[in-house]
mmCIF file of C-alpha atoms in Angstrom:
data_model
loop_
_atom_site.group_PDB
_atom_site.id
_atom_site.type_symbol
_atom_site.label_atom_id
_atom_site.label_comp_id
_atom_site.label_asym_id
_atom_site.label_seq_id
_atom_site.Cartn_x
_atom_site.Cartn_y
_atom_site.Cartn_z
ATOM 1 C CA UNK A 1 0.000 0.000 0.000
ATOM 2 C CA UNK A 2 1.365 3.506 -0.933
ATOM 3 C CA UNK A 3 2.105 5.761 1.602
ATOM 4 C CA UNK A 4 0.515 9.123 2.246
ATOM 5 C CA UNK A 5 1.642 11.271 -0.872
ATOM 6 C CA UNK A 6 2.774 8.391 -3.279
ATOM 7 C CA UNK A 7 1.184 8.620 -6.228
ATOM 8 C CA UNK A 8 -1.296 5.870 -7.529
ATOM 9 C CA UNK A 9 0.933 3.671 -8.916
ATOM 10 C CA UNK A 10 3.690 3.790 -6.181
ATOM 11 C CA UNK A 11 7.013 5.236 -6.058
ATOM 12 C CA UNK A 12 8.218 5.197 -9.290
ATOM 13 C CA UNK A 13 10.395 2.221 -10.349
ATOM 14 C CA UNK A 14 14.317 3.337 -9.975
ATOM 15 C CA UNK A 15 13.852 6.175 -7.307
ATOM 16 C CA UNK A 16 13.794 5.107 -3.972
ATOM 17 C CA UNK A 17 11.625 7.166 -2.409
ATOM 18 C CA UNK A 18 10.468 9.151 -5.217
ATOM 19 C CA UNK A 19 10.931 12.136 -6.330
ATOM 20 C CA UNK A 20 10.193 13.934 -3.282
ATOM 21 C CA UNK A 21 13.760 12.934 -2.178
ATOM 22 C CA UNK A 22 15.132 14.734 -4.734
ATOM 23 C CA UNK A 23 13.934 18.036 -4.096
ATOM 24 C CA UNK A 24 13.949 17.451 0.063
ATOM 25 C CA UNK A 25 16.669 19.425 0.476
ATOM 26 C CA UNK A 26 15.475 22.748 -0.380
ATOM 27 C CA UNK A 27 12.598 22.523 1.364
ATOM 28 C CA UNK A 28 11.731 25.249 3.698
ATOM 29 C CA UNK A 29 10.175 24.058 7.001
ATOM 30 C CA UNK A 30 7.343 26.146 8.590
ATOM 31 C CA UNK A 31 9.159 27.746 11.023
ATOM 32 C CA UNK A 32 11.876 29.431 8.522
ATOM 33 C CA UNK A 33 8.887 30.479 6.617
ATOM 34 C CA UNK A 34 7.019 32.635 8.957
ATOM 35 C CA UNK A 35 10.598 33.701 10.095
ATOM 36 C CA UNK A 36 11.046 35.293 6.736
ATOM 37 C CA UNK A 37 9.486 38.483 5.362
ATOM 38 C CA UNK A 38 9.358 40.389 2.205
ATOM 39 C CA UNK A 39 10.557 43.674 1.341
ATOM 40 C CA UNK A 40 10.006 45.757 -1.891
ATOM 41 C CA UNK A 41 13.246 47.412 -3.117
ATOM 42 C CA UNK A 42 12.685 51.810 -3.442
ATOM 43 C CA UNK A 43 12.786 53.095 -6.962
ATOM 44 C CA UNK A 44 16.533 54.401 -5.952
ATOM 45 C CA UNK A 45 17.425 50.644 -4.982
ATOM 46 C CA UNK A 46 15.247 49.257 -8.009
ATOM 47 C CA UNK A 47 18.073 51.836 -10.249
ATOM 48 C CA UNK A 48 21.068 49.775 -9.130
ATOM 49 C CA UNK A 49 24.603 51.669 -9.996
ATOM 50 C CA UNK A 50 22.306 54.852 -12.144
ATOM 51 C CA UNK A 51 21.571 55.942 -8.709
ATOM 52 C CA UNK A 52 24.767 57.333 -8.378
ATOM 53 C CA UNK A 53 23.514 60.380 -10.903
ATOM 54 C CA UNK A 54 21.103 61.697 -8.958
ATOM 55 C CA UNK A 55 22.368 63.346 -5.698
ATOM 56 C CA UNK A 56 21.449 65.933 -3.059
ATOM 57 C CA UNK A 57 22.851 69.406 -3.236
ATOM 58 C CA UNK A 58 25.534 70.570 -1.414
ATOM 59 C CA UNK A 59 25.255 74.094 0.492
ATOM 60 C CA UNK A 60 27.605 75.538 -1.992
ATOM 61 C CA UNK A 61 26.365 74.153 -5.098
ATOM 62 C CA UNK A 62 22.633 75.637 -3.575
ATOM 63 C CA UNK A 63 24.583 79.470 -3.817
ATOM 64 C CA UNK A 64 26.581 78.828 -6.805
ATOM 65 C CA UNK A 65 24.145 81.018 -8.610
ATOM 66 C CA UNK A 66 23.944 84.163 -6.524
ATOM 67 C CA UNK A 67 28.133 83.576 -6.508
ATOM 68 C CA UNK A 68 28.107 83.611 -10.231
ATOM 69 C CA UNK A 69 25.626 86.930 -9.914
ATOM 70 C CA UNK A 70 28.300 88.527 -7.769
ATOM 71 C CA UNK A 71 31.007 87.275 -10.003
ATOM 72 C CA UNK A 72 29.804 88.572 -12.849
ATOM 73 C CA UNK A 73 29.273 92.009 -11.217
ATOM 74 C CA UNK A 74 32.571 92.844 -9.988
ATOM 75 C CA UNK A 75 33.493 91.746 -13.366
ATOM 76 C CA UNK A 76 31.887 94.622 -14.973
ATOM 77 C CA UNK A 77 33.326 96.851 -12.051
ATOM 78 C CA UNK A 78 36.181 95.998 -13.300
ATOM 79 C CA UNK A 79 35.905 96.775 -17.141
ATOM 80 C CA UNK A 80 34.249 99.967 -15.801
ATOM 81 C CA UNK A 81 37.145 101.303 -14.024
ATOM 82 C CA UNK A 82 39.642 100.083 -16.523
ATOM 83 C CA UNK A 83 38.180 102.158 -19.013
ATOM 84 C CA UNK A 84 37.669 105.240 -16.781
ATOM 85 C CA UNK A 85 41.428 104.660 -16.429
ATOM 86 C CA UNK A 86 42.307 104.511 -19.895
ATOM 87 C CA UNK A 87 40.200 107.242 -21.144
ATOM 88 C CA UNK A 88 41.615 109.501 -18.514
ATOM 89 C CA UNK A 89 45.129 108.592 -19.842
ATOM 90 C CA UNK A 90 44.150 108.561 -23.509
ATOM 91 C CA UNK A 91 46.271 111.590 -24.725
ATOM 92 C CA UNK A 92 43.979 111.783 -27.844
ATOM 93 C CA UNK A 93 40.711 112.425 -25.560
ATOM 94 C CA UNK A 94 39.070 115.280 -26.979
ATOM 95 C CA UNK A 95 39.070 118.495 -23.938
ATOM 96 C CA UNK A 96 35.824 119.526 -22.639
ATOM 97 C CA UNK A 97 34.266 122.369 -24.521
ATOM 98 C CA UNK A 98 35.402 125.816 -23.536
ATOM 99 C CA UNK A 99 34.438 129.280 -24.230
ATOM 100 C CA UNK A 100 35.531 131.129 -27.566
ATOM 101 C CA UNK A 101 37.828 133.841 -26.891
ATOM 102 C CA UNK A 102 36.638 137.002 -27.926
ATOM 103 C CA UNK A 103 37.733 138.993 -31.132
ATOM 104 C CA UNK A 104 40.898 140.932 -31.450
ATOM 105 C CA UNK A 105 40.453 143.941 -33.918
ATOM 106 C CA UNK A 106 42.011 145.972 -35.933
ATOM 107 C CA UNK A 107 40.897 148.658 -38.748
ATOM 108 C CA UNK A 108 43.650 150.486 -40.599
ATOM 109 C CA UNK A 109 42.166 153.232 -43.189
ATOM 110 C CA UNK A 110 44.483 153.939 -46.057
ATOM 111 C CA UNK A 111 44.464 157.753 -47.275
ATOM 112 C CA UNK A 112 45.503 158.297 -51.054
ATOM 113 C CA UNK A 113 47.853 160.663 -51.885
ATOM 114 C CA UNK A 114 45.715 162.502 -54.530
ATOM 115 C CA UNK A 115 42.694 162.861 -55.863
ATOM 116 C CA UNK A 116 40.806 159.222 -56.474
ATOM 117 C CA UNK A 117 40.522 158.311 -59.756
ATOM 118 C CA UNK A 118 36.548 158.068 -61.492
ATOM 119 C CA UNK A 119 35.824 156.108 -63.969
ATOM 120 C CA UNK A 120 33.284 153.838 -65.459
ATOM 121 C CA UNK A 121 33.375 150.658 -63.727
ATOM 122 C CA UNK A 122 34.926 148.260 -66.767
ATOM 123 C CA UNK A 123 37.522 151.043 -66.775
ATOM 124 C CA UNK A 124 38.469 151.081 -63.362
ATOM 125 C CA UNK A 125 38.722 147.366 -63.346
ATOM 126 C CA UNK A 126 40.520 147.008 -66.661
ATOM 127 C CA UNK A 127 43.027 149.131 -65.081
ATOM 128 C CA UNK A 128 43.719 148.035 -61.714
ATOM 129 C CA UNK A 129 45.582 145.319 -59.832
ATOM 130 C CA UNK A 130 42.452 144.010 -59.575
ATOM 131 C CA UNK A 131 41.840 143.216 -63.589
ATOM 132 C CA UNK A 132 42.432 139.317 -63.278
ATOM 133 C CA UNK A 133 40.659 139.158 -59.805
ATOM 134 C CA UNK A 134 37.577 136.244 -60.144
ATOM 135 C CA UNK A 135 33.872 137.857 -59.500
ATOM 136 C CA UNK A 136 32.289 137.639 -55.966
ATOM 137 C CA UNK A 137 32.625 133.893 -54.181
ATOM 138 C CA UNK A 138 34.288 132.174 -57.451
ATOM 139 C CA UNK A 139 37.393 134.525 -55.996
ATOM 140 C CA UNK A 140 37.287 132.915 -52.554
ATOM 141 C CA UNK A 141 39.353 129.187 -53.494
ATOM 142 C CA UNK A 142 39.681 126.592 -50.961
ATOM 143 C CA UNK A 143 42.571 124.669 -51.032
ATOM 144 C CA UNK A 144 43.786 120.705 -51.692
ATOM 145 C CA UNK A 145 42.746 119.462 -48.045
ATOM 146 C CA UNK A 146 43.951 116.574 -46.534
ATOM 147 C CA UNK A 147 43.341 115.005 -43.232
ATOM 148 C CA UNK A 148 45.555 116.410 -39.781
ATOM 149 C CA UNK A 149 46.341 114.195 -36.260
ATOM 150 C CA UNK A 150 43.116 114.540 -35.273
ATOM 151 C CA UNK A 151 40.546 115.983 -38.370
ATOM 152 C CA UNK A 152 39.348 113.956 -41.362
ATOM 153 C CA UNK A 153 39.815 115.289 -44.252
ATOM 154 C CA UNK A 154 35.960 115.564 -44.567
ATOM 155 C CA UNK A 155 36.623 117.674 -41.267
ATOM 156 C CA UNK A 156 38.703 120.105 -42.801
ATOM 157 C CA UNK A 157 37.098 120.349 -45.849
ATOM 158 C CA UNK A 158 34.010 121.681 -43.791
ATOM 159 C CA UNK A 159 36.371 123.536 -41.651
ATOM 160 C CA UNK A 160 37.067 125.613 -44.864
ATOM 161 C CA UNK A 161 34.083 125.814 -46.252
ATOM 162 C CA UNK A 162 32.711 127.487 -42.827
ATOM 163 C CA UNK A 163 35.347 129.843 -43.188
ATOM 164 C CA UNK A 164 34.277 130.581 -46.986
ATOM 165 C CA UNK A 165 31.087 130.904 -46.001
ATOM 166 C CA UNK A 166 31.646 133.562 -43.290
ATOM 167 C CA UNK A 167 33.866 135.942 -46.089
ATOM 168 C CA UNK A 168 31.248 135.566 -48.536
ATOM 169 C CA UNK A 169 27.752 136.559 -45.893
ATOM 170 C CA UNK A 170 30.370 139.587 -43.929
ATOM 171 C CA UNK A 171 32.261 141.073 -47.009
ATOM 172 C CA UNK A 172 29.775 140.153 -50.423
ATOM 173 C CA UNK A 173 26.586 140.021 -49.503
ATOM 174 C CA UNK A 174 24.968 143.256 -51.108
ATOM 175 C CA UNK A 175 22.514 143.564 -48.111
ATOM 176 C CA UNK A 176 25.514 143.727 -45.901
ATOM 177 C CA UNK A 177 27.308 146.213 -47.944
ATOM 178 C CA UNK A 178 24.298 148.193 -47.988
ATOM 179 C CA UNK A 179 23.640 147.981 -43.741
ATOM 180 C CA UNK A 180 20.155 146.593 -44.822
ATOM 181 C CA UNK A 181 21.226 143.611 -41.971
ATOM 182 C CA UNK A 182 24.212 141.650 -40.219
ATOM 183 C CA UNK A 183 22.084 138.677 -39.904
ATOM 184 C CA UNK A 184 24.076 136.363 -42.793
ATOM 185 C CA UNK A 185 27.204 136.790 -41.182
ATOM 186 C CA UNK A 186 25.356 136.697 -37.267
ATOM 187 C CA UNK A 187 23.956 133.109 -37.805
ATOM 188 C CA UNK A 188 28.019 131.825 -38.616
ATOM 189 C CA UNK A 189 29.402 132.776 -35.360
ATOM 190 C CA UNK A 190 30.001 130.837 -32.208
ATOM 191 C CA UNK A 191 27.600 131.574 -29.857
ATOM 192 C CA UNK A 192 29.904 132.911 -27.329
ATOM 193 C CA UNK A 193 30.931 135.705 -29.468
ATOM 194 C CA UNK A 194 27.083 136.939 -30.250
ATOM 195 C CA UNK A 195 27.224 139.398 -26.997
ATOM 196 C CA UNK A 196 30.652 140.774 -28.281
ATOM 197 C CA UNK A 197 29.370 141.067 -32.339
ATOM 198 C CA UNK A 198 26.051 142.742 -31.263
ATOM 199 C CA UNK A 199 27.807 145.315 -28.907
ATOM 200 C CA UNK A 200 29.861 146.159 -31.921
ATOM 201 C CA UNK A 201 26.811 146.551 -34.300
ATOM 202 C CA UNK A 202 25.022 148.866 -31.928
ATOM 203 C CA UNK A 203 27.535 150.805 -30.541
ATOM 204 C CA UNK A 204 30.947 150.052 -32.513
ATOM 205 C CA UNK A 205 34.090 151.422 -30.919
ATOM 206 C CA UNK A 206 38.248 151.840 -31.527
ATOM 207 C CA UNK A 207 39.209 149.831 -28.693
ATOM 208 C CA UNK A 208 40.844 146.319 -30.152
ATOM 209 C CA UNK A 209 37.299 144.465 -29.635
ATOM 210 C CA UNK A 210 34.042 146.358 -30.871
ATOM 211 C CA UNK A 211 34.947 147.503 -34.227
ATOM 212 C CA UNK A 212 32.427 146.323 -36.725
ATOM 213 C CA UNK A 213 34.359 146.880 -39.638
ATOM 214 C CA UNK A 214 36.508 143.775 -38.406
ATOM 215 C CA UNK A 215 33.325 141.611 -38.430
ATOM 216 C CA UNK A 216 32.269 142.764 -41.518
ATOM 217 C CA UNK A 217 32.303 145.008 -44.748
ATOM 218 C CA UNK A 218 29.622 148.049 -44.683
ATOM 219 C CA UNK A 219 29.009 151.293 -46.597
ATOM 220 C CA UNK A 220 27.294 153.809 -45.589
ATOM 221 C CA UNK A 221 23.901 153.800 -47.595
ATOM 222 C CA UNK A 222 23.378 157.844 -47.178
ATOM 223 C CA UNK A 223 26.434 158.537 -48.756
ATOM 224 C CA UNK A 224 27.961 155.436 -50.736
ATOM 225 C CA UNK A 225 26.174 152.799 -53.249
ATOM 226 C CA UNK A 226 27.405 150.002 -55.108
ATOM 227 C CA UNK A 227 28.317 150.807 -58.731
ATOM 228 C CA UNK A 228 28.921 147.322 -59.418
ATOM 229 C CA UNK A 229 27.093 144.544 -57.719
ATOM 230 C CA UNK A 230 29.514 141.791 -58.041
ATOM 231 C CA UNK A 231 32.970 142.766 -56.004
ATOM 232 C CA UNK A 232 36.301 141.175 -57.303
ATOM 233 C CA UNK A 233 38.256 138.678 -55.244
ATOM 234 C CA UNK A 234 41.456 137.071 -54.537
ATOM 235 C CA UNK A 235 43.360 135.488 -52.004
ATOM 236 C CA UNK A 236 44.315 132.270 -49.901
ATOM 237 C CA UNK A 237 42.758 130.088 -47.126
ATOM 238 C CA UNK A 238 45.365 128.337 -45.351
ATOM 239 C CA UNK A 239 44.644 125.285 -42.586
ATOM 240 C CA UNK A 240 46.406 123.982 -39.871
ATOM 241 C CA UNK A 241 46.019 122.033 -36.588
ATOM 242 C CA UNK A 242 46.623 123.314 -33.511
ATOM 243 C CA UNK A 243 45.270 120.708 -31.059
ATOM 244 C CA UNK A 244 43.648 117.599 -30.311
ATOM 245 C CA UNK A 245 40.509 119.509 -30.870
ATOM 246 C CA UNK A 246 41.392 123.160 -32.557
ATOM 247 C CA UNK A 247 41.557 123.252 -36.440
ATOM 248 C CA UNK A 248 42.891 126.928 -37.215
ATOM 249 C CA UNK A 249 42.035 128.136 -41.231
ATOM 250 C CA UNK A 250 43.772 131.812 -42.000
ATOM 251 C CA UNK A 251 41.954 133.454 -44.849
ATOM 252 C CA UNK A 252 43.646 136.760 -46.187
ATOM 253 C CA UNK A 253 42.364 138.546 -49.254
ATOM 254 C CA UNK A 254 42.013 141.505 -50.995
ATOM 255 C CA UNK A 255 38.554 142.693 -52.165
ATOM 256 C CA UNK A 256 37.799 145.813 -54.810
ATOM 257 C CA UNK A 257 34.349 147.203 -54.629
ATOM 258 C CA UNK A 258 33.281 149.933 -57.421
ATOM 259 C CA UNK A 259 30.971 152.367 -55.293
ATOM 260 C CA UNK A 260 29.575 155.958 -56.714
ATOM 261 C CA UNK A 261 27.526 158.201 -54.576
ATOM 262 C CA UNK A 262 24.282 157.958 -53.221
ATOM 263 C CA UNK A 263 22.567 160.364 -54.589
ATOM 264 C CA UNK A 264 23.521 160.300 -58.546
ATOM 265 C CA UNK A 265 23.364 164.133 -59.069
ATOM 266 C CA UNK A 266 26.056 164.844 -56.601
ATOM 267 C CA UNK A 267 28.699 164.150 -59.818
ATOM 268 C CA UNK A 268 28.886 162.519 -63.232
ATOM 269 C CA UNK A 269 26.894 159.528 -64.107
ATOM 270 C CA UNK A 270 30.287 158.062 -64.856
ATOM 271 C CA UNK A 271 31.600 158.735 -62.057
ATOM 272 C CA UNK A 272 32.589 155.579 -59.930
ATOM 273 C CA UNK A 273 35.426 154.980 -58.077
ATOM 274 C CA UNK A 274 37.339 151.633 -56.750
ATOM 275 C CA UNK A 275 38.121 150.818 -53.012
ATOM 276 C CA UNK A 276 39.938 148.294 -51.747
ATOM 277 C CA UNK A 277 39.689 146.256 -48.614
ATOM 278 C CA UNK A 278 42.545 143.808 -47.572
ATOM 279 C CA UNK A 279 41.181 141.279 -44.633
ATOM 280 C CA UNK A 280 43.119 139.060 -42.602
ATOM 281 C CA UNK A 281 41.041 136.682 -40.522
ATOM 282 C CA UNK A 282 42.169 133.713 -38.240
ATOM 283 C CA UNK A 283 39.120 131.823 -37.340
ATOM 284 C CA UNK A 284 39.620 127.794 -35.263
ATOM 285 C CA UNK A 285 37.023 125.255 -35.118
ATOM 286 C CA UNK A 286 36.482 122.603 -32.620
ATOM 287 C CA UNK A 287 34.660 119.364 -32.977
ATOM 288 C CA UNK A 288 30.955 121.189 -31.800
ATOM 289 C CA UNK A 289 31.998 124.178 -34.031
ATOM 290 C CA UNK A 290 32.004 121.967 -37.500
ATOM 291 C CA UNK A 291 29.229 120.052 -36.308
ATOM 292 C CA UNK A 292 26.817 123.030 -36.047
ATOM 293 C CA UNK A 293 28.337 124.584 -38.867
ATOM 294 C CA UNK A 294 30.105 128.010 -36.832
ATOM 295 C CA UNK A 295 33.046 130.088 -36.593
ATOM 296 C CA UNK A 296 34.827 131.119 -33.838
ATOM 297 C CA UNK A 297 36.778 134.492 -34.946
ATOM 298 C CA UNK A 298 40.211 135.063 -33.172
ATOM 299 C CA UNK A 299 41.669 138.037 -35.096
ATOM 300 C CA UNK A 300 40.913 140.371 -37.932
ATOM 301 C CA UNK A 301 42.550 143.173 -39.417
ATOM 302 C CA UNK A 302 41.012 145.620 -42.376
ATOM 303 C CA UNK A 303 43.458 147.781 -44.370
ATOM 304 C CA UNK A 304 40.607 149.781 -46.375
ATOM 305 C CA UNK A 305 41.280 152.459 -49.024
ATOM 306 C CA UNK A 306 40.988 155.505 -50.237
ATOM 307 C CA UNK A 307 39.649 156.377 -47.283
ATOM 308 C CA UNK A 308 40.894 159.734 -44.246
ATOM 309 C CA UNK A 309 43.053 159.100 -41.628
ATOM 310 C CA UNK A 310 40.710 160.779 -38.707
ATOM 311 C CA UNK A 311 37.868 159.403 -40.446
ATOM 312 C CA UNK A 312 35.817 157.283 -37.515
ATOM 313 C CA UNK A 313 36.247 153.679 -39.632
ATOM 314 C CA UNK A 314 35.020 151.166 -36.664
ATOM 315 C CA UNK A 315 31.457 150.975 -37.444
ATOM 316 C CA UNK A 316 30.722 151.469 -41.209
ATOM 317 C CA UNK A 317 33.787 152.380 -43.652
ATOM 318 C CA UNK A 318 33.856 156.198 -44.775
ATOM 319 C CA UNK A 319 35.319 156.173 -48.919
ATOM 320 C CA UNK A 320 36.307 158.737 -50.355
ATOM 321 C CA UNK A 321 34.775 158.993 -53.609
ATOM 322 C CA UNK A 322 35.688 159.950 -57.639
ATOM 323 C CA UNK A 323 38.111 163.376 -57.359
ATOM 324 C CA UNK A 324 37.994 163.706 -53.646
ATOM 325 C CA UNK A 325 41.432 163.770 -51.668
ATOM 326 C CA UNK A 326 42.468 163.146 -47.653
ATOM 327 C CA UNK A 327 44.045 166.396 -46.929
ATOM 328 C CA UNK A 328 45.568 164.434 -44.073
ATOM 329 C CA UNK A 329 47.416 162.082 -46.117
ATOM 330 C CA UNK A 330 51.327 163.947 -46.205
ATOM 331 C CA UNK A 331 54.662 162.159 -45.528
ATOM 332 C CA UNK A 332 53.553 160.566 -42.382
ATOM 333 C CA UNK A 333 52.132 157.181 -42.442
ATOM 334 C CA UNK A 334 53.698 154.596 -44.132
ATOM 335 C CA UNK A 335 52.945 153.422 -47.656
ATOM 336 C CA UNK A 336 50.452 150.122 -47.773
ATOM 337 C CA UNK A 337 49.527 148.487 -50.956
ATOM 338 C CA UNK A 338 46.145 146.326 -50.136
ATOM 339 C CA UNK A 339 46.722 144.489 -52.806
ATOM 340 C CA UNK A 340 49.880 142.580 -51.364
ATOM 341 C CA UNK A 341 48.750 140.150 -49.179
ATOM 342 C CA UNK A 342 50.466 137.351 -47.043
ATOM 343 C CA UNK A 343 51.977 139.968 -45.184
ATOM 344 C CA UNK A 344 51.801 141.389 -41.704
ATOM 345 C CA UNK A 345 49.399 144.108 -41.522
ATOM 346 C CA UNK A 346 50.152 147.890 -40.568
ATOM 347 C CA UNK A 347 50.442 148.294 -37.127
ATOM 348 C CA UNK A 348 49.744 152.302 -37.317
ATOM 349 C CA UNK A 349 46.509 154.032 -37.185
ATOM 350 C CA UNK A 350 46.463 155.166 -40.685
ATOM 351 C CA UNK A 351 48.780 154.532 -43.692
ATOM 352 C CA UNK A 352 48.882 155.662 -46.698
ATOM 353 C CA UNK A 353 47.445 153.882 -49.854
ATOM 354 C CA UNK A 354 50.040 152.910 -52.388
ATOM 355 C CA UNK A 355 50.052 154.536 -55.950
ATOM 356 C CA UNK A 356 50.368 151.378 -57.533
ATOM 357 C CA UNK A 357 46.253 150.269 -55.608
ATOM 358 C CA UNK A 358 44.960 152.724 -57.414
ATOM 359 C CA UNK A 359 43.302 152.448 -61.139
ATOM 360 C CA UNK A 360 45.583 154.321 -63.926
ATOM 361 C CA UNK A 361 43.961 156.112 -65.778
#
């Protein structure tokens, strides 16, 4: 009779025992069983060696950012100050703006030595120093520019043509001749020299600052009118730099005007006469100054003829006309042709104008 378990048909033939023999030895009794207990592995566990990746931050890693933040600022501190530093050592650094100087002045009149010759206009010309002189602006050149230290050429171009600009509103503009305004020449200058030119419009005076006749070219329109619209011109503009930031241009020329009086029955219809200005002006520009398009005027001197010594030249000039003479005009001042230029001008009050400046006739 099998025994309890044995199957049916008995233990099978060639096992002793069975097969429950074979496996007896891993066979867990009851009491290791309810020893035992189970226990589920975390997701972290469940990961194996990938848990490694993921770890807690550290203290410092949790401020790296706001260390970065304060890296990053005293970086730019840094590049701040260094160019602060450089800039202040730059020599090249363009100085802060100052004031323009005001004008220096100087009006010579030039008396002739006998009556002034009258003429028809084409005469007087024809037969002057003045015969090969261009008409009006087309006298006033500018020269081959090129660029300085500091100025581009574009720079000095402009720089010149300021300068141009000013000669042709103060000394050709017929309104200007005439005293009909100032304004052309008013709306070139550097503003800190407006106080100074208006003083010397209103109330124009010999003292080596306030003498209009240095800012500009004017007749006086009760006396003297243009016989001639169109002036004649000649001359040079020179440039130079003399700073980081100052861009001198020298202009000196001579200009002829044909005038006749006011009031046409005073003489004969024919009866025109030249005078002739020489003008020396030393203007300088600064970076501001070519940007809006001003002058700043440093010096100018006027040697202006036929005109009489004690004649009161500082506000409008004072010709003398066809056949009049200076009765003041002897041995005394020194002889001054206008019409030579690139020269120092006359330091005296008066000189007298040379033979050779006026028209032969």
């Amino acid at each position: 009779m099998a025994g309890r378990g044995d199957p049916p048909e008995g233990t099978p033939e060639g096992f002793p025992g069975g097969g429950e023999d074979e496996y007896r030895s891993v066979v867990f009794d009851e009491a290791f069983i309810r020893a035992a207990h189970l226990q589920e592995l975390s997701a972290q566990e469940r990961m194996g060696e990938y848990a490694q990746a993921v770890r807690s931050r550290s203290s410092w890693e949790s401020r790296g950012g706001s260390r970065q933040a304060v890296l990053l600022v005293l970086l730019i501190l840094l590049a701040f100050g260094t160019a602060i530093y450089l800039g202040v050592r730059n020599p090249y650094l363009p100085p802060a703006d100052q004031r323009a100087e005001p004008l220096r002045t100087t009006v010579v009149p030039l008396a002739p030595r006998g009556p002034v010759p009258g003429g028809t206009p084409a005469q007087l010309f024809a037969r002057s120093p003045a015969a090969e002189y261009r008409t009006g602006a087309a006298g006033i050149n500018l020269p081959v520019a090129g660029r300085t230290s500091h100025f581009s050429e574009s720079q000095v171009v402009t720089g010149l043509s300021i300068a141009k600009d000013y000669l042709v509103a103060s000394g050709l503009e017929p309104d200007v001749l005439s005293g009909a305004t100032v304004r052309p020449a008013r709306l070139l200058l550097d503003p800190d020299q407006l106080e100074q030119f208006d003083r010397s419009v209103e109330s124009p005076a010999d003292d080596g600052r306030h003498a209009l006749a240095a800012w500009l070219i004017r007749f006086d329109p009760r006396q003297v009118a243009l016989a001639e619209p169109a002036a004649r011109v000649q001359g040079t503009l020179r440039f130079e730099e003399t700073g980081p930031d100052t861009l001198d241009v020298t202009a000196d020329h001579t200009y002829t005007y044909a005038l006749r009086p006011a009031v046409r029955g005073t003489g004969p219809v024919a009866a025109a006469s030249l005078f002739t200005v020489h003008r020396a002006v030393h203007f300088r520009f600064d970076s501001e100054d070519l940007r809006m398009h001003r002058a700043e005027l440093l010096t100018s001197t006027v040697e202006a003829g036929p005109q009489a010594c004690g004649a009161d030249t500082t506000g409008s000039l004072k010709p003398l006309l066809a056949g009049e003479r200076a009765s003041d005009a002897g041995g005394g001042p020194a002889v001054t042709d206008p019409y030579a230029t690139a020269r120092p001008a006359a330091p005296a009050l008066c000189g007298a104008l040379a033979p050779s400046a006026q028209p032969s006739l």
